[in-house]
Coordinates of C-alpha atoms in Angstrom, one line a residue:
M1 CA -6.9 -15.4 9.5
N2 CA -8.0 -15.0 13.1
K3 CA -8.3 -11.8 15.0
E4 CA -5.3 -12.6 16.6
A5 CA -3.2 -12.6 13.8
A6 CA -4.6 -9.4 12.3
I7 CA -3.9 -7.5 15.8
E8 CA -0.1 -8.9 15.5
K9 CA -0.2 -7.4 11.8
A10 CA -2.1 -4.1 13.1
K11 CA 0.8 -3.3 15.3
K12 CA 2.9 -2.5 12.8
V13 CA 1.0 -0.5 10.9
K14 CA 2.4 3.2 10.1
F15 CA 0.2 4.2 7.0
V16 CA -3.0 3.1 5.4
I17 CA -4.2 3.4 2.1
L18 CA -8.1 3.3 1.0
D19 CA -9.3 2.5 -2.1
I20 CA -12.3 4.8 -2.3
H21 CA -15.4 2.9 -4.1
G22 CA -16.8 -0.1 -1.8
V23 CA -14.6 1.2 0.9
I24 CA -15.3 4.3 1.8
T25 CA -18.7 4.3 -0.4
D26 CA -21.2 1.8 -0.5
S27 CA -20.3 1.3 -4.6
I28 CA -23.5 2.8 -5.5
L29 CA -24.1 5.7 -8.2
Y30 CA -26.9 8.0 -7.5
Y31 CA -27.9 10.0 -10.8
T32 CA -30.3 12.7 -10.5
D33 CA -32.6 13.5 -13.7
D34 CA -30.3 16.1 -15.1
G35 CA -27.6 13.3 -15.0
K36 CA -25.6 14.7 -12.0
K37 CA -23.9 11.7 -10.1
S38 CA -23.3 11.3 -6.5
E39 CA -22.2 8.8 -4.2
C40 CA -22.6 8.2 -0.1
F41 CA -19.7 8.4 1.9
S42 CA -20.0 7.9 5.9
L43 CA -19.2 10.1 8.8
R44 CA -18.2 7.2 11.0
D45 CA -15.2 7.2 8.3
R46 CA -14.4 10.3 8.7
L47 CA -14.0 10.1 12.3
G48 CA -11.7 6.9 11.6
C49 CA -9.8 9.0 9.6
K50 CA -9.0 11.7 11.8
A51 CA -8.7 9.3 14.5
L52 CA -5.9 7.5 12.5
M53 CA -4.0 10.7 11.9
E54 CA -4.0 11.8 15.4
G55 CA -2.4 8.7 16.7
D56 CA 0.3 9.2 13.9
I57 CA -0.6 7.5 11.4
G58 CA -0.2 8.5 7.7
L59 CA -3.5 8.0 5.3
A60 CA -4.1 8.0 1.7
F61 CA -6.9 7.4 -0.7
L62 CA -5.9 5.6 -3.5
T63 CA -8.3 5.0 -6.7
S64 CA -8.2 4.8 -10.4
K65 CA -9.2 8.5 -10.8
I66 CA -9.6 11.1 -8.6
T67 CA -13.2 13.2 -9.2
R68 CA -13.8 16.7 -7.9
T69 CA -16.2 14.7 -5.4
D70 CA -13.3 12.5 -4.2
E71 CA -11.4 15.9 -3.5
Q72 CA -14.4 17.4 -1.6
V73 CA -14.3 14.2 0.4
G74 CA -10.6 14.7 1.4
K75 CA -11.0 17.6 2.3
I76 CA -13.6 16.7 4.6
Y77 CA -12.2 13.7 6.0
G78 CA -8.8 15.7 6.5
I79 CA -6.7 13.9 3.8
P80 CA -4.2 16.6 2.5
A81 CA -4.5 16.8 -1.5
E82 CA -0.9 15.3 -2.0
K83 CA -2.4 11.8 -0.7
L84 CA -5.4 11.7 -2.7
W85 CA -3.9 9.4 -5.6
G86 CA -5.3 8.8 -8.8
T87 CA -4.1 5.8 -11.0
S88 CA -5.1 2.8 -12.2
A89 CA -1.3 1.5 -11.7
K90 CA -2.0 1.1 -8.0
M91 CA 1.0 -1.7 -7.6
G92 CA 3.2 1.7 -9.2
R93 CA 1.8 4.1 -7.1
L94 CA 2.6 1.9 -3.8
D95 CA 6.3 1.4 -5.3
E96 CA 6.8 4.8 -5.6
F97 CA 5.2 5.9 -2.3
E98 CA 7.6 3.1 -0.7
K99 CA 10.7 4.8 -2.5
E100 CA 9.6 8.4 -1.3
S101 CA 8.7 7.7 2.1
G102 CA 11.1 4.8 3.1
L103 CA 8.1 2.4 4.5
K104 CA 8.1 -1.2 4.0
D105 CA 5.5 -3.3 3.1
E106 CA 4.9 -4.6 6.5
D107 CA 4.3 -1.3 7.5
I108 CA 1.2 -0.6 5.4
C109 CA -2.2 -1.2 5.7
Y110 CA -4.6 -1.3 2.5
V111 CA -8.2 -1.5 2.5
G112 CA -10.0 -2.8 -0.7
D113 CA -13.1 -4.4 -2.0
E114 CA -12.3 -5.9 -5.4
M115 CA -10.2 -7.5 -7.8
I116 CA -8.4 -4.5 -8.8
D117 CA -6.9 -4.6 -5.5
L118 CA -5.7 -8.1 -5.0
G119 CA -2.2 -7.1 -5.3
I120 CA -1.6 -4.9 -3.1
M121 CA -3.8 -7.0 -0.4
K122 CA -1.1 -9.8 -1.1
R123 CA 1.5 -7.9 -0.8
V124 CA 1.1 -4.9 2.5
G125 CA 1.7 -6.1 5.9
F126 CA -1.9 -5.6 6.9
S127 CA -5.0 -6.2 4.2
V128 CA -8.6 -5.2 5.3
A129 CA -12.0 -6.0 3.1
P130 CA -15.2 -4.6 4.0
S131 CA -17.9 -7.5 4.6
D132 CA -19.4 -6.8 1.1
G133 CA -16.0 -7.1 -0.5
A134 CA -15.5 -9.6 -3.5
I135 CA -14.9 -13.1 -2.6
E136 CA -11.6 -12.6 -4.0
A137 CA -10.8 -9.5 -1.8
K138 CA -12.0 -11.5 1.5
E139 CA -10.0 -14.6 0.7
V140 CA -6.7 -12.6 0.6
A141 CA -7.6 -10.1 3.4
A142 CA -5.9 -10.4 6.9
Y143 CA -9.4 -9.0 8.1
I144 CA -12.3 -8.8 7.2
A145 CA -14.4 -5.9 8.5
K146 CA -17.8 -6.3 10.0
A147 CA -19.0 -3.3 8.4
S148 CA -19.8 -3.2 4.8
G149 CA -18.3 -0.2 2.4
G150 CA -19.5 3.1 2.8
K151 CA -20.8 1.9 6.5
G152 CA -18.0 2.6 8.9
V153 CA -15.1 0.3 7.4
V154 CA -12.4 3.2 8.1
R155 CA -13.5 3.7 11.8
E156 CA -13.8 0.1 12.6
I157 CA -10.5 -0.6 11.0
A158 CA -9.0 2.7 12.9
E159 CA -9.9 1.6 16.4
L160 CA -8.4 -2.1 15.7
I161 CA -5.0 -0.6 14.7
L162 CA -4.9 1.8 17.4
R163 CA -6.0 -0.4 20.1
A164 CA -3.7 -3.0 18.8
Q165 CA -0.8 -0.5 19.0
G166 CA -1.9 0.9 22.6
K167 CA -3.2 4.1 21.5
W168 CA -6.6 4.2 21.0
E169 CA -7.6 6.1 24.5
A170 CA -5.2 8.8 24.1
V171 CA -6.5 9.4 20.8
I172 CA -10.1 9.6 21.7
D173 CA -8.9 12.0 24.5
T174 CA -7.4 14.3 22.2
L175 CA -10.4 14.1 20.0
M176 CA -12.8 14.9 22.8
K177 CA -11.0 17.7 24.0
K178 CA -11.3 19.1 19.6
G179 CA -14.2 18.6 19.8
L180 CA -14.6 16.1 17.1

């Protein structure tokens, strides 16, 4: 899909759902000698989350299981605890959310990188894959980010969506005043 078509879809976005692993992480797990796991998250993506929320775009994390690390990152990124969704039944969670919120598929942006994300990516109004996402995810995405997973994908799509909706400059001004 060309960028102009992606911008048209971005204009309609009211809510963004982010897969965690491979989108806001680089999909690499690091282990210490004593077996503790850690992951890498981008502070650029934190700014992207803050910008989306400042622009009145809702936001949720959706992954198969929310870990303590995901909860901590959610706090740092400003994602409310009730928007940290842990389930492998991603389509079912989308159905439930749409029923609760009154939003429709075309109002939703989903950012995913792998085969488990394809169903939602095909269904929502605006689907995005990171540049290093699986071939299948990139084939169904309305937009392929220039950034790779864990390297600013959310920051990039936040700007794309907010510019498409004419909100970018106001959001930047507000965030600068808040010192973010």
